[in-house]
GROMACS .gro file of N, CA, C and O in nm:
model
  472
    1UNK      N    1   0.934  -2.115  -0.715
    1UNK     CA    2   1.002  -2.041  -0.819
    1UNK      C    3   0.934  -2.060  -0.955
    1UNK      O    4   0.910  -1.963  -1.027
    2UNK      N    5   0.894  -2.225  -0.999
    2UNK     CA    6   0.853  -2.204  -1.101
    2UNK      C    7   0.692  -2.114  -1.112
    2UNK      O    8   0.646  -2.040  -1.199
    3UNK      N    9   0.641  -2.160  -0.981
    3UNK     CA   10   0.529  -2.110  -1.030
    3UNK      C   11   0.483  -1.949  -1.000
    3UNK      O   12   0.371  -1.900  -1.015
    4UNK      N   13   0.653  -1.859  -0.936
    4UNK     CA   14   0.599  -1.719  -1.004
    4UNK      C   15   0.633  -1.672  -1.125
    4UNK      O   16   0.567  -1.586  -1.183
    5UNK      N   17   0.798  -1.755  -1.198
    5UNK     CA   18   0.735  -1.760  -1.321
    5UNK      C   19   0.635  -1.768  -1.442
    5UNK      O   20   0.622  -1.714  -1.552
    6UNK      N   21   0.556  -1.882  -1.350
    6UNK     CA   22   0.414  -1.856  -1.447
    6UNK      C   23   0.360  -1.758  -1.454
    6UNK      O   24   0.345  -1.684  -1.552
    7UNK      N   25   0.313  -1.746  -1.317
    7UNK     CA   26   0.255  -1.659  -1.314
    7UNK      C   27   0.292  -1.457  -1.372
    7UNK      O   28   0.218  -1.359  -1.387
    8UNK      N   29   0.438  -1.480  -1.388
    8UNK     CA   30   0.486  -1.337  -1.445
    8UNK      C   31   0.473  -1.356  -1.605
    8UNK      O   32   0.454  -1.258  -1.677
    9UNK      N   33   0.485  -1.480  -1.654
    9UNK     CA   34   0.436  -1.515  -1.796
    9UNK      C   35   0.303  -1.508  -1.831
    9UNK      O   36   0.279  -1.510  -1.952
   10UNK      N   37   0.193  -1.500  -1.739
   10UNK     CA   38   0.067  -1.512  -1.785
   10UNK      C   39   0.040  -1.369  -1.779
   10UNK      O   40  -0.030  -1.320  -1.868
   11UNK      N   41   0.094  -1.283  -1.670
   11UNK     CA   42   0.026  -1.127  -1.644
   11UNK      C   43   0.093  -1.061  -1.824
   11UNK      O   44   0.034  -1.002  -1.915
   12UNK      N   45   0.208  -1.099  -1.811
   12UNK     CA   46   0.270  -1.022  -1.942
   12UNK      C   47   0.193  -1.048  -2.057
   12UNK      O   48   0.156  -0.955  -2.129
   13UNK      N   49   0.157  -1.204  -2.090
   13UNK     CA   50   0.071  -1.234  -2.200
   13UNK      C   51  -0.105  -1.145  -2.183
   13UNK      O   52  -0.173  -1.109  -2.279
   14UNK      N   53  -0.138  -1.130  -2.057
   14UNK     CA   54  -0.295  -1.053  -2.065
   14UNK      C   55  -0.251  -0.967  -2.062
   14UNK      O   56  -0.309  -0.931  -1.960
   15UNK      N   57  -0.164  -0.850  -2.096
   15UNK     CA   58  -0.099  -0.743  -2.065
   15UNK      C   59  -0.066  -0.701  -2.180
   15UNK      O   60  -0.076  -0.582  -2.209
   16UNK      N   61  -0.001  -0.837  -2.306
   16UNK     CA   62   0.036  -0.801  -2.421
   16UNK      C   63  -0.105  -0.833  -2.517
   16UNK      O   64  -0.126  -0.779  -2.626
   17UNK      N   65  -0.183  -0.916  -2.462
   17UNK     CA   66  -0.327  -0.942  -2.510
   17UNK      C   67  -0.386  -0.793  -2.548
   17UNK      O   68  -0.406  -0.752  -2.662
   18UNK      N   69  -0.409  -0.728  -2.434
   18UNK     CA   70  -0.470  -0.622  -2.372
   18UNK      C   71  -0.405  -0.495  -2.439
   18UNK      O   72  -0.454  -0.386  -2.411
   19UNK      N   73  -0.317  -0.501  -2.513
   19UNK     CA   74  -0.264  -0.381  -2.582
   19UNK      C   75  -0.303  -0.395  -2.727
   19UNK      O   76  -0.362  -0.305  -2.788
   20UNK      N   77  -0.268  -0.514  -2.783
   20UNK     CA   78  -0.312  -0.592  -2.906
   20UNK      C   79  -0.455  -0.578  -2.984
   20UNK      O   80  -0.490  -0.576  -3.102
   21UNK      N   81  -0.521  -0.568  -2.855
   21UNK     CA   82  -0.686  -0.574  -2.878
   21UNK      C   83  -0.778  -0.420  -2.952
   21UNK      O   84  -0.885  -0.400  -3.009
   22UNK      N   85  -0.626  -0.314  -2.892
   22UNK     CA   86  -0.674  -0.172  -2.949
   22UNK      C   87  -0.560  -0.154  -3.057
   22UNK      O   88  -0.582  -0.068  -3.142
   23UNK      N   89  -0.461  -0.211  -3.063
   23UNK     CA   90  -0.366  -0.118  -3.173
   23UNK      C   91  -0.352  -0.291  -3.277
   23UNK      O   92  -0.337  -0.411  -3.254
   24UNK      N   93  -0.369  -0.195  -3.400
   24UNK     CA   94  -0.337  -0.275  -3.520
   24UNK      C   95  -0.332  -0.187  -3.622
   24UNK      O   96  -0.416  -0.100  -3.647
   25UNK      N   97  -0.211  -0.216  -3.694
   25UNK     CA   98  -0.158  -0.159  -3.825
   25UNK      C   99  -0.216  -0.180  -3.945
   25UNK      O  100  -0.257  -0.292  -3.978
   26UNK      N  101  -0.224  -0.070  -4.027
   26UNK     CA  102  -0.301  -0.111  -4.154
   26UNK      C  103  -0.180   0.007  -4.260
   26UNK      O  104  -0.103   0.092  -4.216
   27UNK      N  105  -0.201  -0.027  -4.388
   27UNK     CA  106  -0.139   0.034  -4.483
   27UNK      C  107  -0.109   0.164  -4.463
   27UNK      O  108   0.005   0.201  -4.494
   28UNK      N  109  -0.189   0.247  -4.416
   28UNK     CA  110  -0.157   0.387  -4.387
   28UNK      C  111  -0.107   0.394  -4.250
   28UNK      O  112  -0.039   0.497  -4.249
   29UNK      N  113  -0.102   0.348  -4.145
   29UNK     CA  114  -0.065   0.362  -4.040
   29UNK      C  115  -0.046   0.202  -3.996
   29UNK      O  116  -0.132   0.119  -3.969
   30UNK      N  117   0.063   0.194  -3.997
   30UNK     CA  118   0.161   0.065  -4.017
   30UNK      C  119   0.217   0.047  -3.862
   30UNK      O  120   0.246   0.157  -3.816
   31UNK      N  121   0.245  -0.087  -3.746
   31UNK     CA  122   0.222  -0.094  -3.664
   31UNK      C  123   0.402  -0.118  -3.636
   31UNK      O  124   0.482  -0.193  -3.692
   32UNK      N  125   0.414  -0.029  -3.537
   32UNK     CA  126   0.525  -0.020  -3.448
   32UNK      C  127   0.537  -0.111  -3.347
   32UNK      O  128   0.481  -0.099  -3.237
   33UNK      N  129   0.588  -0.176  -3.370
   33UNK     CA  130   0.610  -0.333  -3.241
   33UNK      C  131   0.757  -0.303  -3.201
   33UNK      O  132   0.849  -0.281  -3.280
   34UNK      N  133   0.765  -0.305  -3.048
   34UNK     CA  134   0.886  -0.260  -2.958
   34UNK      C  135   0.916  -0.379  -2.916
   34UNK      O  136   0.826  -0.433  -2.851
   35UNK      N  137   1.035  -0.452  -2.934
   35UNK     CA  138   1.110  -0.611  -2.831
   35UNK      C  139   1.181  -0.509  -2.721
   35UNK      O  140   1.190  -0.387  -2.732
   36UNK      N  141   1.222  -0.581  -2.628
   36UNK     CA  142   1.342  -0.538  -2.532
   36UNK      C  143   1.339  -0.638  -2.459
   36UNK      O  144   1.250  -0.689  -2.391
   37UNK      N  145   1.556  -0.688  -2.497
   37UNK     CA  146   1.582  -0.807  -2.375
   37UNK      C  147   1.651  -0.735  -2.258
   37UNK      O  148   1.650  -0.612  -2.252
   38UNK      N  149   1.705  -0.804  -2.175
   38UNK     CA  150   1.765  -0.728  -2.073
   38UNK      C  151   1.933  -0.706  -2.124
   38UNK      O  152   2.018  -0.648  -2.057
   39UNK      N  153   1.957  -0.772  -2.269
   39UNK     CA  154   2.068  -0.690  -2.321
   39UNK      C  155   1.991  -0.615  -2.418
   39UNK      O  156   1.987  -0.499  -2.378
   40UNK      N  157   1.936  -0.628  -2.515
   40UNK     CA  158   1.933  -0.579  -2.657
   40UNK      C  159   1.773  -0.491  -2.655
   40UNK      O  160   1.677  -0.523  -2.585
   41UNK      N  161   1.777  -0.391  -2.740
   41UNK     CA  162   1.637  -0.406  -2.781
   41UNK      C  163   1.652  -0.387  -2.979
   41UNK      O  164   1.744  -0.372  -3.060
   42UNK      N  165   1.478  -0.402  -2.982
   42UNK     CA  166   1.458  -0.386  -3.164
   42UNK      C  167   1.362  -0.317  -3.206
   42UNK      O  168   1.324  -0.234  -3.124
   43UNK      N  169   1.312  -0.319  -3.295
   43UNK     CA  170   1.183  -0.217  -3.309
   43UNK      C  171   1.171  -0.299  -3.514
   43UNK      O  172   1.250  -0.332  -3.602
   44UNK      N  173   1.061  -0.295  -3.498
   44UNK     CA  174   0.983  -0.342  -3.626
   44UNK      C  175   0.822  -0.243  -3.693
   44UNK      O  176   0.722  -0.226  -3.624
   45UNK      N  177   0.831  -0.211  -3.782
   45UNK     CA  178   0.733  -0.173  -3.837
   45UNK      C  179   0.629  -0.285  -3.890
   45UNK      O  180   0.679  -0.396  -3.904
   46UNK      N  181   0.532  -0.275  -3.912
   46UNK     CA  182   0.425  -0.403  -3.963
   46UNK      C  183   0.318  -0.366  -3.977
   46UNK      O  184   0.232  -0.326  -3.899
   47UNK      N  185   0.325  -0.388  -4.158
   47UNK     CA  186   0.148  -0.403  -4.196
   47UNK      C  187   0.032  -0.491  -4.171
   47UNK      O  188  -0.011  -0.565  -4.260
   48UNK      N  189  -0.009  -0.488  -4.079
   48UNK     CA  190  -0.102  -0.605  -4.030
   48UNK      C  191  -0.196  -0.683  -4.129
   48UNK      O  192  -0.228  -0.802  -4.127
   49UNK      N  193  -0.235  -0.567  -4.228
   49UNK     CA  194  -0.303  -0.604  -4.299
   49UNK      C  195  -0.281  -0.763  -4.404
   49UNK      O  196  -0.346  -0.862  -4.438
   50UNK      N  197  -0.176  -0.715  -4.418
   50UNK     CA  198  -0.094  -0.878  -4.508
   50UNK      C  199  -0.002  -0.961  -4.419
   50UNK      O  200   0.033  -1.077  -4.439
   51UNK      N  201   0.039  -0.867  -4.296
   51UNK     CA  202   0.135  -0.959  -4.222
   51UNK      C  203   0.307  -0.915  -4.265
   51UNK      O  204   0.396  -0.996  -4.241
   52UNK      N  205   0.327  -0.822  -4.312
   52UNK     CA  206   0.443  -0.841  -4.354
   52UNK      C  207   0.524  -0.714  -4.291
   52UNK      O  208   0.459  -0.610  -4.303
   53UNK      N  209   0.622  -0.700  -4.242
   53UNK     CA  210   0.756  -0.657  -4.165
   53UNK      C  211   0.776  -0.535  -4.339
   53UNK      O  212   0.790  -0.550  -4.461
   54UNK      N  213   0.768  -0.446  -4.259
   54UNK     CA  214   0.799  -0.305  -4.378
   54UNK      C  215   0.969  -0.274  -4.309
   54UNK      O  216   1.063  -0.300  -4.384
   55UNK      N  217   0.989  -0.237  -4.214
   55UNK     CA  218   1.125  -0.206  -4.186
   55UNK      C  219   1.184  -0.271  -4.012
   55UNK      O  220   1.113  -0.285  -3.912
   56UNK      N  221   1.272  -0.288  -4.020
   56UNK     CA  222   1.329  -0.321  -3.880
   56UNK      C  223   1.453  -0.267  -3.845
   56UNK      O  224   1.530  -0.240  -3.937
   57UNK      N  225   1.495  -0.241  -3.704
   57UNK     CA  226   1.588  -0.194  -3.673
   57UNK      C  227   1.638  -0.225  -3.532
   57UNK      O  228   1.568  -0.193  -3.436
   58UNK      N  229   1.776  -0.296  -3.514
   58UNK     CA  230   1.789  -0.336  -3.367
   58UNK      C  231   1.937  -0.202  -3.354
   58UNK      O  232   1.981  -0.104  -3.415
   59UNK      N  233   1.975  -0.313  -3.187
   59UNK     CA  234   2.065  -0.236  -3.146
   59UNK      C  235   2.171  -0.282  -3.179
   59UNK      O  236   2.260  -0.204  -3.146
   60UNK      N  237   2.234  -0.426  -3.259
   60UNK     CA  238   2.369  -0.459  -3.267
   60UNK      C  239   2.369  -0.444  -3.396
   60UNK      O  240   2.403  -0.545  -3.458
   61UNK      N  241   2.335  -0.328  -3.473
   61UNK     CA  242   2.380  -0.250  -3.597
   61UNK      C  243   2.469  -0.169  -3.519
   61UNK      O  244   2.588  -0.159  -3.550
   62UNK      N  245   2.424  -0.114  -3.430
   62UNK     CA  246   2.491  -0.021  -3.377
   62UNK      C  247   2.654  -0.023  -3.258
   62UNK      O  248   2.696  -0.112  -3.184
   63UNK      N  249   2.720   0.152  -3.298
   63UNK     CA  250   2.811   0.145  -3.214
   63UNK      C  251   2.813   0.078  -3.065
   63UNK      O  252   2.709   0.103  -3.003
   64UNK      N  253   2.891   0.013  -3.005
   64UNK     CA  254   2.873  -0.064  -2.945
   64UNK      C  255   2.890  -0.035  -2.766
   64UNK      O  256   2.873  -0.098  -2.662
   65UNK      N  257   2.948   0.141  -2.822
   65UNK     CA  258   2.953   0.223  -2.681
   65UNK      C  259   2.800   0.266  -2.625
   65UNK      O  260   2.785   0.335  -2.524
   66UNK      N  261   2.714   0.226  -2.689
   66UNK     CA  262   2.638   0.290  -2.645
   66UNK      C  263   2.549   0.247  -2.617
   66UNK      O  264   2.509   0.153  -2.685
   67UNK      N  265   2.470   0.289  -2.506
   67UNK     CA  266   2.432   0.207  -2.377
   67UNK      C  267   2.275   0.241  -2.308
   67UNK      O  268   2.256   0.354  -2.264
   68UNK      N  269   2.170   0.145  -2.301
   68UNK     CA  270   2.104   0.198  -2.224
   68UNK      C  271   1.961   0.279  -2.303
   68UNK      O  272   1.897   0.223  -2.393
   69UNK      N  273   1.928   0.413  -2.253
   69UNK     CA  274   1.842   0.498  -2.343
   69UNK      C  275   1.900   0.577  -2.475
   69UNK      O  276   1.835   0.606  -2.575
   70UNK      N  277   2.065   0.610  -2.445
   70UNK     CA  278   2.142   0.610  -2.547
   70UNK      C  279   2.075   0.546  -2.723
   70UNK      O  280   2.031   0.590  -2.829
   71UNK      N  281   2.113   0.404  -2.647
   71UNK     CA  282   2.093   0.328  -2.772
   71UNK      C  283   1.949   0.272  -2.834
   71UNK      O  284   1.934   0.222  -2.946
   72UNK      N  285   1.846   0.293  -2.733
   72UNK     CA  286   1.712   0.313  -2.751
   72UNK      C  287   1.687   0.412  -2.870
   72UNK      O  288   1.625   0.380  -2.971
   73UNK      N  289   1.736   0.522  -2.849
   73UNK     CA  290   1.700   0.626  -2.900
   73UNK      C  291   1.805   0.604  -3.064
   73UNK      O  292   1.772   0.618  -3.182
   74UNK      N  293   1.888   0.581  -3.024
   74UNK     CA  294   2.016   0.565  -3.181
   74UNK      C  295   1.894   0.438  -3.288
   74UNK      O  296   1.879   0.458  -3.409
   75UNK      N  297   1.825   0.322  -3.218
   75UNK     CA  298   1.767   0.222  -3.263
   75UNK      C  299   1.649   0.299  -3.344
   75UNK      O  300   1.624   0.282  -3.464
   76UNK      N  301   1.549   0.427  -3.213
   76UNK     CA  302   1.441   0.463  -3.298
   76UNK      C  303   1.488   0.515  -3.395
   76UNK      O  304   1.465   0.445  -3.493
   77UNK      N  305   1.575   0.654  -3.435
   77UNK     CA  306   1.575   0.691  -3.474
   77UNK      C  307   1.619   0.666  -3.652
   77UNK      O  308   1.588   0.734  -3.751
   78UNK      N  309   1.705   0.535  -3.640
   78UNK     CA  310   1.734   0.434  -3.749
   78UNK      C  311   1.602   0.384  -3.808
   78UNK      O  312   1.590   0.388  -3.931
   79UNK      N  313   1.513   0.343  -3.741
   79UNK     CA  314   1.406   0.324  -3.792
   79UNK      C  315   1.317   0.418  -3.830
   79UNK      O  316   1.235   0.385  -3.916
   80UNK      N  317   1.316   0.539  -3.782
   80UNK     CA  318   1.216   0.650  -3.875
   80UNK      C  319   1.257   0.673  -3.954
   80UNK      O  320   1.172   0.689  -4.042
   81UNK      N  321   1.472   0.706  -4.027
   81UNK     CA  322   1.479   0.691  -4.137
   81UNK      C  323   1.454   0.625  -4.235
   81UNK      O  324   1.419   0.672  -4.343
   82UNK      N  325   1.471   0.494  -4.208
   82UNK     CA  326   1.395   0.344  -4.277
   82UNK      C  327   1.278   0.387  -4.357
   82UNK      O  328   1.264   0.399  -4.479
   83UNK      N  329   1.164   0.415  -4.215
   83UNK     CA  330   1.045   0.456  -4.268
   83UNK      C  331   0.981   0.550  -4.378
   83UNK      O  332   0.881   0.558  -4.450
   84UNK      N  333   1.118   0.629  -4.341
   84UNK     CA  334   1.040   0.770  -4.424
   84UNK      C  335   1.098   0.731  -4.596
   84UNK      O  336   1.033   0.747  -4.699
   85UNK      N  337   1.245   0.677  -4.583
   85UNK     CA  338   1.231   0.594  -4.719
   85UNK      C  339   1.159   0.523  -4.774
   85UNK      O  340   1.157   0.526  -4.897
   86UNK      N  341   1.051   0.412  -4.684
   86UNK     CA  342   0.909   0.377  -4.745
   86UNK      C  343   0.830   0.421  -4.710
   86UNK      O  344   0.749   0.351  -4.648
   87UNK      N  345   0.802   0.580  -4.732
   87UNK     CA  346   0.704   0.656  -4.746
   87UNK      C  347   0.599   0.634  -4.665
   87UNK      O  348   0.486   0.616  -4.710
   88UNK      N  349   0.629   0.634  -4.521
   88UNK     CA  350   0.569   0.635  -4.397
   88UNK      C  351   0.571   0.751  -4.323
   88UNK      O  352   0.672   0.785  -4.263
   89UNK      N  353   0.453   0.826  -4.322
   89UNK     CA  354   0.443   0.909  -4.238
   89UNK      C  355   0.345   0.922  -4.081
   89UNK      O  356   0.347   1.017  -4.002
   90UNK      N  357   0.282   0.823  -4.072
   90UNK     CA  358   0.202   0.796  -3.973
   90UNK      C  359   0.222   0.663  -3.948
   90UNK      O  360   0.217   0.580  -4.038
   91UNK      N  361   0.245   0.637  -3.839
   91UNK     CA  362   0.215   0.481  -3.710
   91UNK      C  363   0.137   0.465  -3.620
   91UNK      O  364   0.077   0.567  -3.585
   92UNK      N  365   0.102   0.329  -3.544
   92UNK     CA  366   0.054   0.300  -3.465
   92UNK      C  367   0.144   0.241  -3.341
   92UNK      O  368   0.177   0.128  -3.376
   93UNK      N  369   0.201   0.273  -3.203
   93UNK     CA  370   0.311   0.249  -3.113
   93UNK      C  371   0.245   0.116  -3.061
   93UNK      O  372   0.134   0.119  -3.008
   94UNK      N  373   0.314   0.005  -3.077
   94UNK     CA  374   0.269  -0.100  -2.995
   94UNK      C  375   0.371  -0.112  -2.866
   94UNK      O  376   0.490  -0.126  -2.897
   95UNK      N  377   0.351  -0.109  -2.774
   95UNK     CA  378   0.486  -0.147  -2.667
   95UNK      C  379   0.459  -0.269  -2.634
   95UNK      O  380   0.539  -0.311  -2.551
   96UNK      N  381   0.380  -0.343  -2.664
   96UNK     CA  382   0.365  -0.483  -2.607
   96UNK      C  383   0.331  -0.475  -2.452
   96UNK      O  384   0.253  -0.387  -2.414
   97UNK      N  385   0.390  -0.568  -2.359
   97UNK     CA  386   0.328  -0.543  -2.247
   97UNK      C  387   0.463  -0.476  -2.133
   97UNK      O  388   0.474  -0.512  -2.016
   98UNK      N  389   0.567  -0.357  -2.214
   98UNK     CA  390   0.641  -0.298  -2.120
   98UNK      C  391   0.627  -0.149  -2.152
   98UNK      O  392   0.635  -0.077  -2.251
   99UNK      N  393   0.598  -0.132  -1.984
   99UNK     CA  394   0.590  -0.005  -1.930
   99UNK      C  395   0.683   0.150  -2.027
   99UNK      O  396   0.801   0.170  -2.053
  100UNK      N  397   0.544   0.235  -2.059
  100UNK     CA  398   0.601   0.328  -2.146
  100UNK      C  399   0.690   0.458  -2.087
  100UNK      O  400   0.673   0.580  -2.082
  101UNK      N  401   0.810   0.350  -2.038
  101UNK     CA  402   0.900   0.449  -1.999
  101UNK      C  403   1.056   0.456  -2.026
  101UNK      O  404   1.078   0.396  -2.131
  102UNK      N  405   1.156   0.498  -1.979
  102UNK     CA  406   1.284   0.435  -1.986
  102UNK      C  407   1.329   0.408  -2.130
  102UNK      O  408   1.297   0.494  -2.212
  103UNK      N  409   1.390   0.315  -2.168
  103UNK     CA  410   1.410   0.262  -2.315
  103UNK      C  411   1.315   0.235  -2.395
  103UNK      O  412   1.343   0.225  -2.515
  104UNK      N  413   1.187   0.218  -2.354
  104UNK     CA  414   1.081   0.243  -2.441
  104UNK      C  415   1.043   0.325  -2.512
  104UNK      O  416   1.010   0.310  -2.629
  105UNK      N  417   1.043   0.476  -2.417
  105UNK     CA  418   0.989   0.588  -2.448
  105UNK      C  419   1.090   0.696  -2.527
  105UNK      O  420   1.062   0.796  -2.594
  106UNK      N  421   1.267   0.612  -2.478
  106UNK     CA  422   1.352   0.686  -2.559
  106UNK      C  423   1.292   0.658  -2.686
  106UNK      O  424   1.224   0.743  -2.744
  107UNK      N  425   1.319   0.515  -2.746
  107UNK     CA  426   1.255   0.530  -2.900
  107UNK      C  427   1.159   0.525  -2.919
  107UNK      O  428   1.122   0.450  -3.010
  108UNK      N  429   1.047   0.616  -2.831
  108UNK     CA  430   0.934   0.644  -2.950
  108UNK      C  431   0.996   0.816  -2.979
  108UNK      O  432   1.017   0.880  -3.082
  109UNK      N  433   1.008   0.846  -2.843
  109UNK     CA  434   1.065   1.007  -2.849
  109UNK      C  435   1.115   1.034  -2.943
  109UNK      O  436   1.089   1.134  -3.010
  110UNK      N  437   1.259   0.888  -2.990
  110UNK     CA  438   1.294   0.951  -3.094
  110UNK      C  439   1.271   0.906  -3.256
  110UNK      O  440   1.329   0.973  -3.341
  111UNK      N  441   1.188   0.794  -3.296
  111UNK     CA  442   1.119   0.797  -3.380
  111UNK      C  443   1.007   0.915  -3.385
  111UNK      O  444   0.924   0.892  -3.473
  112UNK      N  445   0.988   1.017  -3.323
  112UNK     CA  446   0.885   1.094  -3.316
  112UNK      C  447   0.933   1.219  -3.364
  112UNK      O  448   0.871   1.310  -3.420
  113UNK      N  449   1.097   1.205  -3.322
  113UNK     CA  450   1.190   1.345  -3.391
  113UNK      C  451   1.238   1.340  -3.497
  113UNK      O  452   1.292   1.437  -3.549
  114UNK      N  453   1.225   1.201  -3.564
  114UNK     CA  454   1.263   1.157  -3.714
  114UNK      C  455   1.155   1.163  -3.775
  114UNK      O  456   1.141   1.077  -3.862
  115UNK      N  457   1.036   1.262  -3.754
  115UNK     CA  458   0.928   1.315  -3.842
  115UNK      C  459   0.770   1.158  -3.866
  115UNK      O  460   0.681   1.129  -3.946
  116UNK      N  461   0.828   1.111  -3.742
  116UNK     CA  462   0.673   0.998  -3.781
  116UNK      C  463   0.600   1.062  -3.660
  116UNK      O  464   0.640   1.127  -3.563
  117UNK      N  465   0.450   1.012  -3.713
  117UNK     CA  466   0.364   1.077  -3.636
  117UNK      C  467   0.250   0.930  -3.559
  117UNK      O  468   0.194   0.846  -3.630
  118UNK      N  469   0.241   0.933  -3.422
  118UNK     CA  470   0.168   0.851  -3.366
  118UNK      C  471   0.026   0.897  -3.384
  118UNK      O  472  -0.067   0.832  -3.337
   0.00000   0.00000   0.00000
């Protein structure tokens, strides 16, 4: 047991390595970093350049009915408003090392309908 844990900890880390290595945020196109637990997810904007967190947005701001890709999408879309108040119009999507589908892809979909551009 422990050691397919490891081993599911090491694929995810060359996996999150391996995404890292092509996407990085800079002042004009500021880096979209996606969390997701198996309750919650969050979403963060970040200028790589200095290191510093421009906007963030999770799911326990939110109504609490709502569930799933639902609230994926309620999370992105909180955050493209964020953004566009600091005058963000272009990003870079980091998903880290989970599959771009499901609750992932709800909030890029819908950071993508709140006028930011990948």
């Amino acid at each position: 047991m422990v050691i397919q844990r490891k081993k599911l900890q090491d694929t995810r880390q060359r996996r999150r390595r391996r995404v890292r290595a092509v996407v990085s945020g800079s002042k004009e196109r500021p880096r979209l970093a996606v969390f997701r637990s198996l309750k919650h997810i969050s979403a963060q904007i970040i200028d790589d350049t200095v290191g510093r967190t421009i906007a963030s947005a999770n799911d326990r701001e939110l109504d609490k009915s709502l569930k799933g890709i639902k609230r994926a999408a309620a999370v992105g879309a909180r955050l493209a408003e964020m953004a566009k108040r600091h005058g963000i119009k272009a990003i870079v999507f980091d998903r880290r090392h989970y599959k771009y589908h499901g609750q992932v892809k709800a909030l890029a979909e819908a950071v993508r309908e709140g006028g930011l551009k990948f």
